[in-house]
Amino acid sequence: MKRRDFLKNSLVFVSGASVCASALEFLDPREVLAANPEVRWAFLVNTHKCVGCGFCVKACKIENEVPFEANVTRTWVERYVIKRDGEVVMDSPKGARDGFTSKELDQGASGMRRIPDEEISQAFFVPKLCNQCQNPPCVQVCPVGATYQTGDGVVLVDRSWCIGCGYCIMGCPYGVRFFHPVEKVAEKCNFCYHRITKGMNTACVDACPFGARLIGNLRDPDDPVAKAVMTQRVGVLRDEYGTKPHVFYIGLNKEVR
Amino acid sequence: MKNHVWRPLFVVIGLVVIILLIRMAYVPADFGVGERGYMYGFHRQGNEQEWKEFQVKYRGAAYCAECHEENSSEISASGHGRIQCENCHGAAFGHPEDPESLAIDRSRELCLRCHAALVTPSSGRAQLPGIDATQHNPGMECSECHNPHNPSLEEM
Ligand code: SF4
Ligand code: SF4
């Protein structure tokens, strides 16, 4: 390539690229959503409001027929205790099915642990569930098309088509999937698809006495969840994986993974 | 045409045809590509409907109020009004046809879910009245002294 051509091409490329960049800058998320007036389900969790009562976990297990005694849950609540010296201790006994009623933190194999009250600087609860990612790796890795995403953004598992290979359980970076002890297929939260498509709330949202959980439609500008996502400082879990989670959190901090 | 190249090839072609035939019979007619394309939408379309038809069990407080109007308006004015009836009385599915199906939870543990004192300075739990479960009348059901439908201590 001649030097003159190289300079000319570079100039064309750079000016072209800058046009793209400027076009991106003016992209208003509200306009993008307005252009697509369908439904996109999303979830909002307010960790400031959650008291760790676990009513949500109990309701979910009963509503979705997840065996009550088995140590698996579609949604669970984690307790974080941050000590004055910076150490972070967390637990989630039985997924918080019976709530947090003890000051003892369940540390699994290393037993129970009690943090003296005066050493605690922060302590809070973080409800977790399937993030209904926009780019769900669990769907990408399913070899048979049993895990898929609906048009309104919910990831479902076809129980009659799942072969139980467990790839999706390995593929999910959030660890929300497990094998259903009775159905013997991959299982996870599906935003109570049978309820939200009838205009109801999910069972956990209904059960929560403190309004720590909300489900809504991101495409509806009057929806409280859409409004909060647009106007408040919300976070998502493990943004760095690029899965684009649609469970948004108010009051996350870096200790929560 | 009888030589060592063609014969195995016919076997392979035959196998492929058999596999394709089995696949035609086995894969349901509604198996296809959904709205999100091959990467995310490759599935049996009928399954979306199957999930929509899954049985609803929790009906919500408004459903309870259809028959229990008095109780529900009284309770909703109390400090426990924000708690769904079904959190303590069990999922309404099967009720009223089969009243026995409601398993009322009167246990001490149910109340402790919110009222066991924990040090949680950065969450809503800090605003709830809490007790030390080992000191405050251990072994007793809270409802022996407190009215769960109106927890106000003044009106006890
Ligand atoms: S959170 Fe996990 S299971 Fe849920 S959609 Fe994302 S990758 Fe899939
Ligand atoms: S029901 Fe609400 S307050 Fe209780 S643990 Fe669940 S999210 Fe938190």
CSV table of C-alpha atoms and ligand atoms in Angstrom, one decimal:
chain,number,residue,atom,x,y,z
A,1,MET,CA,0.0,0.0,0.0
A,2,LYS,CA,1.3,3.4,-0.9
A,3,ARG,CA,1.8,5.9,1.9
A,4,ARG,CA,-0.8,8.3,0.4
A,5,ASP,CA,-3.4,5.5,0.3
A,6,PHE,CA,-2.7,4.4,3.8
A,7,LEU,CA,-3.2,8.0,5.1
A,8,LYS,CA,-6.4,8.3,3.1
A,9,ASN,CA,-7.8,5.0,4.3
A,10,SER,CA,-6.9,5.8,7.9
A,11,LEU,CA,-8.6,9.1,7.6
A,12,VAL,CA,-11.8,7.5,6.2
A,13,PHE,CA,-11.7,4.9,8.9
A,14,VAL,CA,-11.2,7.3,11.8
A,15,SER,CA,-13.9,9.7,10.6
A,16,GLY,CA,-16.3,6.8,10.1
A,17,ALA,CA,-15.5,5.3,13.5
A,18,SER,CA,-16.1,8.7,15.2
A,19,VAL,CA,-19.5,9.0,13.5
A,20,CYS,CA,-20.4,5.6,15.0
A,21,ALA,CA,-19.2,6.7,18.4
A,22,SER,CA,-21.2,9.9,18.4
A,23,ALA,CA,-24.2,8.0,17.2
A,24,LEU,CA,-23.9,5.8,20.3
A,25,GLU,CA,-23.5,8.6,22.7
A,26,PHE,CA,-27.0,10.0,21.9
A,27,LEU,CA,-28.6,6.7,22.4
A,28,ASP,CA,-31.3,7.2,25.0
A,29,PRO,CA,-32.3,4.0,26.8
A,30,ARG,CA,-35.9,5.2,26.9
A,31,GLU,CA,-36.0,5.6,23.2
A,32,VAL,CA,-34.7,2.1,22.6
A,33,LEU,CA,-37.3,0.7,24.9
A,34,ALA,CA,-40.0,2.8,23.3
A,35,ALA,CA,-39.1,1.3,19.9
A,36,ASN,CA,-39.9,-2.1,21.3
A,37,PRO,CA,-43.2,-1.9,23.0
A,38,GLU,CA,-43.5,-5.6,24.0
A,39,VAL,CA,-43.0,-7.2,27.4
A,40,ARG,CA,-39.6,-7.7,29.0
A,41,TRP,CA,-39.8,-9.1,32.5
A,42,ALA,CA,-37.4,-7.8,35.1
A,43,PHE,CA,-37.0,-8.1,38.8
A,44,LEU,CA,-36.0,-5.5,41.4
A,45,VAL,CA,-34.5,-6.4,44.8
A,46,ASN,CA,-34.1,-3.8,47.5
A,47,THR,CA,-31.5,-5.1,50.0
A,48,HIS,CA,-32.2,-2.2,52.4
A,49,LYS,CA,-35.7,-3.4,52.9
A,50,CYS,CA,-35.1,-7.2,53.2
A,51,VAL,CA,-35.2,-8.4,56.8
A,52,GLY,CA,-34.3,-12.0,56.1
A,53,CYS,CA,-37.6,-13.5,57.2
A,54,GLY,CA,-37.5,-16.1,54.4
A,55,PHE,CA,-41.2,-16.0,53.6
A,56,CYS,CA,-40.3,-15.6,50.0
A,57,VAL,CA,-38.2,-18.8,50.0
A,58,LYS,CA,-41.0,-20.8,51.7
A,59,ALA,CA,-43.7,-19.5,49.4
A,60,CYS,CA,-41.5,-20.3,46.3
A,61,LYS,CA,-40.9,-23.8,47.4
A,62,ILE,CA,-44.6,-24.5,47.9
A,63,GLU,CA,-45.8,-22.6,44.8
A,64,ASN,CA,-43.3,-24.3,42.5
A,65,GLU,CA,-43.3,-27.8,44.1
A,66,VAL,CA,-39.7,-27.8,45.0
A,67,PRO,CA,-39.4,-30.5,47.7
A,68,PHE,CA,-39.6,-28.6,51.0
A,69,GLU,CA,-37.1,-30.7,53.0
A,70,ALA,CA,-34.5,-31.1,50.2
A,71,ASN,CA,-31.6,-28.7,50.4
A,72,VAL,CA,-32.3,-27.0,47.0
A,73,THR,CA,-34.2,-23.8,46.3
A,74,ARG,CA,-35.2,-21.7,43.3
A,75,THR,CA,-34.7,-18.5,45.3
A,76,TRP,CA,-32.7,-18.1,48.5
A,77,VAL,CA,-31.5,-15.3,50.8
A,78,GLU,CA,-27.9,-14.7,51.9
A,79,ARG,CA,-26.8,-13.0,55.1
A,80,TYR,CA,-23.7,-10.8,54.9
A,81,VAL,CA,-22.0,-9.8,58.2
A,82,ILE,CA,-19.1,-7.3,57.7
A,83,LYS,CA,-16.9,-6.9,60.7
A,84,ARG,CA,-15.1,-3.8,61.8
A,85,ASP,CA,-11.8,-5.3,60.8
A,86,GLY,CA,-13.2,-5.8,57.2
A,87,GLU,CA,-13.8,-9.5,57.3
A,88,VAL,CA,-16.9,-10.7,55.5
A,89,VAL,CA,-18.8,-13.7,56.9
A,90,MET,CA,-21.9,-14.9,55.1
A,91,ASP,CA,-24.4,-17.8,55.4
A,92,SER,CA,-27.7,-19.0,54.0
A,93,PRO,CA,-29.0,-21.8,56.2
A,94,LYS,CA,-31.3,-24.0,54.1
A,95,GLY,CA,-31.5,-21.1,51.6
A,96,ALA,CA,-33.2,-19.1,54.4
A,97,ARG,CA,-36.3,-21.3,54.0
A,98,ASP,CA,-37.0,-20.8,57.8
A,99,GLY,CA,-35.7,-17.3,57.9
A,100,PHE,CA,-32.7,-16.0,59.9
A,101,THR,CA,-33.5,-16.5,63.6
A,102,SER,CA,-30.1,-17.0,65.1
A,103,LYS,CA,-27.0,-14.9,65.6
A,104,GLU,CA,-24.9,-18.0,64.8
A,105,LEU,CA,-23.7,-18.0,61.2
A,106,ASP,CA,-23.7,-21.5,59.6
A,107,GLN,CA,-20.2,-22.0,58.2
A,108,GLY,CA,-20.8,-25.4,56.8
A,109,ALA,CA,-18.0,-27.9,57.5
A,110,SER,CA,-16.3,-25.4,59.9
A,111,GLY,CA,-19.3,-25.3,62.1
A,112,MET,CA,-21.3,-22.4,63.6
A,113,ARG,CA,-19.8,-19.0,64.1
A,114,ARG,CA,-20.9,-16.2,66.4
A,115,ILE,CA,-19.7,-12.7,65.7
A,116,PRO,CA,-19.9,-10.5,68.8
A,117,ASP,CA,-22.4,-7.6,68.3
A,118,GLU,CA,-19.8,-4.9,68.9
A,119,GLU,CA,-17.6,-6.2,66.1
A,120,ILE,CA,-20.3,-5.9,63.4
A,121,SER,CA,-20.2,-2.8,61.2
A,122,GLN,CA,-22.6,-3.8,58.5
A,123,ALA,CA,-25.1,-6.7,58.2
A,124,PHE,CA,-27.8,-7.2,55.6
A,125,PHE,CA,-29.6,-9.7,53.5
A,126,VAL,CA,-29.5,-10.3,49.8
A,127,PRO,CA,-32.2,-12.3,48.1
A,128,LYS,CA,-31.1,-14.2,45.0
A,129,LEU,CA,-32.8,-16.0,42.1
A,130,CYS,CA,-32.3,-16.7,38.4
A,131,ASN,CA,-31.3,-13.5,36.7
A,132,GLN,CA,-33.1,-14.2,33.4
A,133,CYS,CA,-30.0,-13.0,31.6
A,134,GLN,CA,-30.4,-11.3,28.2
A,135,ASN,CA,-27.4,-13.5,27.0
A,136,PRO,CA,-27.9,-16.6,29.1
A,137,PRO,CA,-25.0,-19.0,28.9
A,138,CYS,CA,-27.2,-21.8,30.3
A,139,VAL,CA,-29.2,-21.7,27.1
A,140,GLN,CA,-26.1,-21.5,24.9
A,141,VAL,CA,-24.7,-24.7,26.3
A,142,CYS,CA,-27.9,-26.8,26.3
A,143,PRO,CA,-27.2,-29.3,23.6
A,144,VAL,CA,-30.8,-30.4,23.0
A,145,GLY,CA,-32.8,-27.1,23.1
A,146,ALA,CA,-34.4,-27.9,26.5
A,147,THR,CA,-33.4,-24.6,28.1
A,148,TYR,CA,-34.5,-21.7,26.0
A,149,GLN,CA,-35.6,-18.1,26.3
A,150,THR,CA,-39.1,-16.8,25.5
A,151,GLY,CA,-39.8,-13.6,23.6
A,152,ASP,CA,-40.5,-11.8,26.9
A,153,GLY,CA,-37.1,-12.6,28.3
A,154,VAL,CA,-37.8,-15.5,30.7
A,155,VAL,CA,-35.5,-18.6,30.5
A,156,LEU,CA,-37.6,-21.8,30.8
A,157,VAL,CA,-36.6,-25.5,31.0
A,158,ASP,CA,-38.6,-28.0,29.0
A,159,ARG,CA,-38.9,-30.9,31.5
A,160,SER,CA,-39.9,-33.5,28.9
A,161,TRP,CA,-37.0,-32.5,26.7
A,162,CYS,CA,-34.2,-32.1,29.2
A,163,ILE,CA,-31.7,-35.1,29.1
A,164,GLY,CA,-30.2,-34.2,32.5
A,165,CYS,CA,-26.6,-33.7,31.2
A,166,GLY,CA,-26.1,-30.8,33.6
A,167,TYR,CA,-24.3,-28.5,31.2
A,168,CYS,CA,-26.6,-25.6,32.1
A,169,ILE,CA,-25.9,-26.1,35.8
A,170,MET,CA,-22.1,-25.8,35.0
A,171,GLY,CA,-22.7,-22.9,32.5
A,172,CYS,CA,-24.6,-20.6,34.8
A,173,PRO,CA,-22.1,-18.2,36.5
A,174,TYR,CA,-24.6,-17.5,39.3
A,175,GLY,CA,-25.1,-21.0,40.5
A,176,VAL,CA,-28.9,-20.7,40.5
A,177,ARG,CA,-29.5,-24.1,38.8
A,178,PHE,CA,-29.8,-27.5,40.3
A,179,PHE,CA,-31.4,-30.9,39.6
A,180,HIS,CA,-35.0,-31.3,40.7
A,181,PRO,CA,-35.0,-34.2,43.2
A,182,VAL,CA,-38.3,-35.5,42.0
A,183,GLU,CA,-38.5,-34.6,38.3
A,184,LYS,CA,-34.8,-35.5,37.8
A,185,VAL,CA,-34.3,-32.6,35.3
A,186,ALA,CA,-32.5,-29.2,35.5
A,187,GLU,CA,-34.5,-26.8,37.6
A,188,LYS,CA,-34.4,-23.1,38.3
A,189,CYS,CA,-36.5,-20.0,39.0
A,190,ASN,CA,-38.7,-19.1,36.0
A,191,PHE,CA,-40.2,-15.8,37.5
A,192,CYS,CA,-43.3,-17.9,38.2
A,193,TYR,CA,-44.1,-17.8,34.5
A,194,HIS,CA,-47.6,-19.3,35.3
A,195,ARG,CA,-48.4,-16.4,37.5
A,196,ILE,CA,-46.9,-13.4,35.7
A,197,THR,CA,-48.5,-14.4,32.4
A,198,LYS,CA,-51.9,-14.3,34.2
A,199,GLY,CA,-51.2,-10.8,35.5
A,200,MET,CA,-50.2,-11.9,39.0
A,201,ASN,CA,-47.1,-11.3,40.9
A,202,THR,CA,-44.6,-14.0,41.5
A,203,ALA,CA,-45.2,-16.0,44.7
A,204,CYS,CA,-42.1,-14.5,46.4
A,205,VAL,CA,-43.2,-10.9,45.6
A,206,ASP,CA,-46.6,-11.6,47.1
A,207,ALA,CA,-45.1,-13.3,50.2
A,208,CYS,CA,-42.6,-10.5,51.0
A,209,PRO,CA,-44.2,-8.3,53.7
A,210,PHE,CA,-41.5,-5.6,53.2
A,211,GLY,CA,-41.7,-4.9,49.5
A,212,ALA,CA,-38.0,-6.0,49.1
A,213,ARG,CA,-39.0,-7.8,45.9
A,214,LEU,CA,-40.8,-6.5,42.8
A,215,ILE,CA,-41.4,-7.9,39.4
A,216,GLY,CA,-42.3,-5.7,36.4
A,217,ASN,CA,-42.2,-5.0,32.7
A,218,LEU,CA,-39.1,-3.1,31.6
A,219,ARG,CA,-40.9,-2.0,28.4
A,220,ASP,CA,-43.7,-0.2,30.3
A,221,PRO,CA,-42.6,3.3,31.3
A,222,ASP,CA,-45.2,3.5,34.1
A,223,ASP,CA,-44.0,0.3,35.7
A,224,PRO,CA,-42.4,0.8,39.1
A,225,VAL,CA,-39.5,-1.6,38.3
A,226,ALA,CA,-38.8,0.1,34.9
A,227,LYS,CA,-38.9,3.5,36.6
A,228,ALA,CA,-36.5,2.4,39.3
A,229,VAL,CA,-34.1,0.9,36.8
A,230,MET,CA,-34.2,4.1,34.7
A,231,THR,CA,-33.8,6.6,37.6
A,232,GLN,CA,-32.0,4.9,40.5
A,233,ARG,CA,-28.6,3.6,41.1
A,234,VAL,CA,-29.2,-0.1,40.5
A,235,GLY,CA,-26.6,-2.8,40.2
A,236,VAL,CA,-26.5,-6.3,38.8
A,237,LEU,CA,-24.5,-9.3,39.9
A,238,ARG,CA,-21.3,-10.2,38.1
A,239,ASP,CA,-21.7,-7.6,35.4
A,240,GLU,CA,-18.2,-8.6,34.1
A,241,TYR,CA,-19.6,-11.9,32.6
A,242,GLY,CA,-21.6,-10.0,30.0
A,243,THR,CA,-24.7,-12.1,30.6
A,244,LYS,CA,-26.8,-8.9,31.1
A,245,PRO,CA,-28.8,-10.0,34.1
A,246,HIS,CA,-32.3,-8.7,34.5
A,247,VAL,CA,-32.5,-8.9,38.3
A,248,PHE,CA,-31.6,-5.4,39.5
A,249,TYR,CA,-30.4,-4.6,43.0
A,250,ILE,CA,-30.7,-1.5,45.1
A,251,GLY,CA,-28.0,-1.4,47.8
A,252,LEU,CA,-25.4,-3.8,46.5
A,253,ASN,CA,-21.9,-3.5,47.6
A,254,LYS,CA,-18.6,-5.1,46.5
A,255,GLU,CA,-18.8,-7.9,49.1
A,256,VAL,CA,-21.8,-9.4,47.3
A,257,ARG,CA,-20.8,-11.7,44.5
B,1,MET,CA,-19.4,-51.5,-8.8
B,2,LYS,CA,-18.6,-54.1,-6.2
B,3,ASN,CA,-15.5,-52.9,-4.5
B,4,HIS,CA,-14.2,-52.1,-1.0
B,5,VAL,CA,-14.9,-48.4,-1.3
B,6,TRP,CA,-18.6,-48.4,-2.2
B,7,ARG,CA,-19.9,-51.1,0.1
B,8,PRO,CA,-19.0,-49.3,3.4
B,9,LEU,CA,-20.2,-46.0,1.9
B,10,PHE,CA,-23.7,-47.5,1.3
B,11,VAL,CA,-23.7,-48.7,4.9
B,12,VAL,CA,-22.9,-45.2,6.0
B,13,ILE,CA,-25.6,-43.6,3.8
B,14,GLY,CA,-28.1,-46.2,5.0
B,15,LEU,CA,-27.3,-45.3,8.6
B,16,VAL,CA,-27.7,-41.6,8.0
B,17,VAL,CA,-31.1,-42.2,6.3
B,18,ILE,CA,-32.2,-44.3,9.2
B,19,ILE,CA,-31.1,-41.7,11.7
B,20,LEU,CA,-32.9,-39.0,9.8
B,21,LEU,CA,-36.1,-41.1,9.7
B,22,ILE,CA,-36.0,-41.8,13.4
B,23,ARG,CA,-35.4,-38.0,14.0
B,24,MET,CA,-38.4,-37.2,11.9
B,25,ALA,CA,-40.6,-39.5,14.0
B,26,TYR,CA,-39.1,-38.5,17.3
B,27,VAL,CA,-38.8,-34.8,17.2
B,28,PRO,CA,-42.2,-33.1,17.9
B,29,ALA,CA,-43.7,-31.0,15.1
B,30,ASP,CA,-43.6,-27.8,17.1
B,31,PHE,CA,-39.9,-28.0,17.8
B,32,GLY,CA,-38.5,-25.0,16.2
B,33,VAL,CA,-36.9,-21.6,16.6
B,34,GLY,CA,-38.5,-19.0,18.8
B,35,GLU,CA,-38.3,-15.2,18.8
B,36,ARG,CA,-34.7,-15.1,19.9
B,37,GLY,CA,-33.2,-17.1,17.1
B,38,TYR,CA,-31.2,-20.3,17.1
B,39,MET,CA,-28.9,-19.5,19.9
B,40,TYR,CA,-31.6,-18.7,22.5
B,41,GLY,CA,-34.9,-19.7,21.0
B,42,PHE,CA,-34.3,-23.3,19.8
B,43,HIS,CA,-37.0,-25.3,21.6
B,44,ARG,CA,-40.4,-27.1,21.7
B,45,GLN,CA,-42.9,-24.2,21.3
B,46,GLY,CA,-45.6,-26.1,23.2
B,47,ASN,CA,-43.6,-26.0,26.4
B,48,GLU,CA,-44.2,-22.3,26.9
B,49,GLN,CA,-48.0,-23.0,27.2
B,50,GLU,CA,-47.3,-26.0,29.5
B,51,TRP,CA,-45.5,-23.6,31.9
B,52,LYS,CA,-48.3,-21.1,31.7
B,53,GLU,CA,-50.7,-23.8,32.8
B,54,PHE,CA,-48.7,-24.8,35.9
B,55,GLN,CA,-51.0,-24.8,39.0
B,56,VAL,CA,-51.2,-21.5,40.9
B,57,LYS,CA,-51.2,-22.2,44.7
B,58,TYR,CA,-50.9,-18.9,46.5
B,59,ARG,CA,-54.0,-16.7,45.8
B,60,GLY,CA,-53.1,-13.5,47.6
B,61,ALA,CA,-54.9,-11.5,50.4
B,62,ALA,CA,-57.6,-10.2,48.0
B,63,TYR,CA,-58.8,-13.7,47.4
B,64,CYS,CA,-59.1,-14.4,51.1
B,65,ALA,CA,-61.0,-11.1,51.5
B,66,GLU,CA,-63.7,-12.3,49.1
B,67,CYS,CA,-65.1,-14.5,51.9
B,68,HIS,CA,-63.4,-13.2,55.1
B,69,GLU,CA,-64.0,-9.5,54.5
B,70,GLU,CA,-64.3,-8.6,58.2
B,71,ASN,CA,-61.2,-10.3,59.4
B,72,SER,CA,-59.2,-9.0,56.5
B,73,SER,CA,-60.1,-5.3,56.8
B,74,GLU,CA,-59.4,-5.5,60.6
B,75,ILE,CA,-56.1,-7.2,60.2
B,76,SER,CA,-55.0,-5.0,57.3
B,77,ALA,CA,-55.3,-2.0,59.6
B,78,SER,CA,-53.0,-3.6,62.2
B,79,GLY,CA,-49.3,-3.6,62.4
B,80,HIS,CA,-49.3,-7.0,60.8
B,81,GLY,CA,-51.4,-5.9,57.9
B,82,ARG,CA,-48.6,-6.1,55.4
B,83,ILE,CA,-48.3,-9.8,56.0
B,84,GLN,CA,-50.2,-12.0,53.6
B,85,CYS,CA,-52.8,-14.3,55.2
B,86,GLU,CA,-51.2,-17.3,53.4
B,87,ASN,CA,-47.8,-16.7,55.0
B,88,CYS,CA,-49.2,-18.2,58.2
B,89,HIS,CA,-52.4,-20.0,57.1
B,90,GLY,CA,-50.9,-21.9,54.2
B,91,ALA,CA,-51.5,-21.6,50.4
B,92,ALA,CA,-55.2,-21.1,49.6
B,93,PHE,CA,-55.0,-23.7,46.8
B,94,GLY,CA,-57.7,-26.3,47.5
B,95,HIS,CA,-59.5,-24.0,50.0
B,96,PRO,CA,-62.5,-23.4,50.4
B,97,GLU,CA,-63.5,-26.8,48.7
B,98,ASP,CA,-61.3,-28.6,51.2
B,99,PRO,CA,-60.8,-26.5,54.4
B,100,GLU,CA,-58.6,-29.1,55.9
B,101,SER,CA,-55.9,-28.4,53.4
B,102,LEU,CA,-55.0,-25.2,55.2
B,103,ALA,CA,-52.2,-25.9,57.6
B,104,ILE,CA,-52.0,-23.0,60.0
B,105,ASP,CA,-48.5,-22.4,61.3
B,106,ARG,CA,-48.7,-21.2,64.9
B,107,SER,CA,-45.1,-22.0,65.8
B,108,ARG,CA,-42.8,-19.8,67.7
B,109,GLU,CA,-40.3,-20.2,64.9
B,110,LEU,CA,-42.7,-18.4,62.5
B,111,CYS,CA,-42.7,-15.3,64.6
B,112,LEU,CA,-38.9,-15.4,65.2
B,113,ARG,CA,-38.4,-15.1,61.4
B,114,CYS,CA,-38.8,-11.4,61.9
B,115,HIS,CA,-38.7,-10.9,65.7
B,116,ALA,CA,-35.5,-12.7,66.7
B,117,ALA,CA,-33.1,-9.9,67.6
B,118,LEU,CA,-30.2,-9.7,65.2
B,119,VAL,CA,-27.6,-6.9,64.8
B,120,THR,CA,-28.2,-5.8,61.2
B,121,PRO,CA,-27.5,-2.1,61.1
B,122,SER,CA,-27.8,-1.8,57.4
B,123,SER,CA,-31.1,-3.5,56.7
B,124,GLY,CA,-34.8,-3.2,57.6
B,125,ARG,CA,-34.5,-5.8,60.2
B,126,ALA,CA,-33.0,-3.2,62.5
B,127,GLN,CA,-36.3,-1.4,62.7
B,128,LEU,CA,-38.3,-4.4,63.8
B,129,PRO,CA,-38.9,-5.1,67.5
B,130,GLY,CA,-36.8,-8.2,68.4
B,131,ILE,CA,-36.4,-10.5,71.3
B,132,ASP,CA,-33.7,-12.8,72.5
B,133,ALA,CA,-35.4,-16.1,71.9
B,134,THR,CA,-33.4,-17.9,74.7
B,135,GLN,CA,-34.5,-15.3,77.3
B,136,HIS,CA,-38.0,-14.3,76.4
B,137,ASN,CA,-40.4,-17.1,77.6
B,138,PRO,CA,-38.5,-20.0,75.8
B,139,GLY,CA,-40.7,-22.9,74.7
B,140,MET,CA,-43.9,-20.9,74.6
B,141,GLU,CA,-46.0,-20.1,71.6
B,142,CYS,CA,-46.0,-16.3,71.0
B,143,SER,CA,-49.8,-16.4,70.4
B,144,GLU,CA,-50.3,-17.5,74.0
B,145,CYS,CA,-49.7,-13.8,75.0
B,146,HIS,CA,-49.6,-11.8,71.7
B,147,ASN,CA,-52.4,-11.6,69.2
B,148,PRO,CA,-50.8,-12.2,65.9
B,149,HIS,CA,-53.7,-10.4,64.1
B,150,ASN,CA,-53.1,-7.3,66.1
B,151,PRO,CA,-49.6,-7.1,67.6
B,152,SER,CA,-50.0,-3.8,69.2
B,153,LEU,CA,-48.8,-4.2,72.8
B,154,GLU,CA,-51.1,-1.4,74.1
B,155,GLU,CA,-54.2,-3.4,73.1
B,156,MET,CA,-53.0,-6.6,74.6
C,1,SF4,S1,-28.9,-16.6,36.0
C,1,SF4,FE1,-28.0,-18.6,35.2
C,1,SF4,S2,-29.8,-19.9,34.9
C,1,SF4,FE2,-30.6,-17.8,35.0
C,1,SF4,S3,-30.6,-17.1,32.8
C,1,SF4,FE3,-28.6,-16.4,33.7
C,1,SF4,S4,-27.2,-18.1,33.2
C,1,SF4,FE4,-29.3,-19.0,32.9
C,2,SF4,S1,-39.8,-12.2,52.2
C,2,SF4,FE1,-39.0,-10.1,51.6
C,2,SF4,S2,-38.0,-9.4,53.6
C,2,SF4,FE2,-38.4,-11.6,53.9
C,2,SF4,S3,-36.5,-12.6,53.2
C,2,SF4,FE3,-37.7,-12.5,51.4
C,2,SF4,S4,-37.2,-10.6,50.4
C,2,SF4,FE4,-36.4,-10.5,52.4
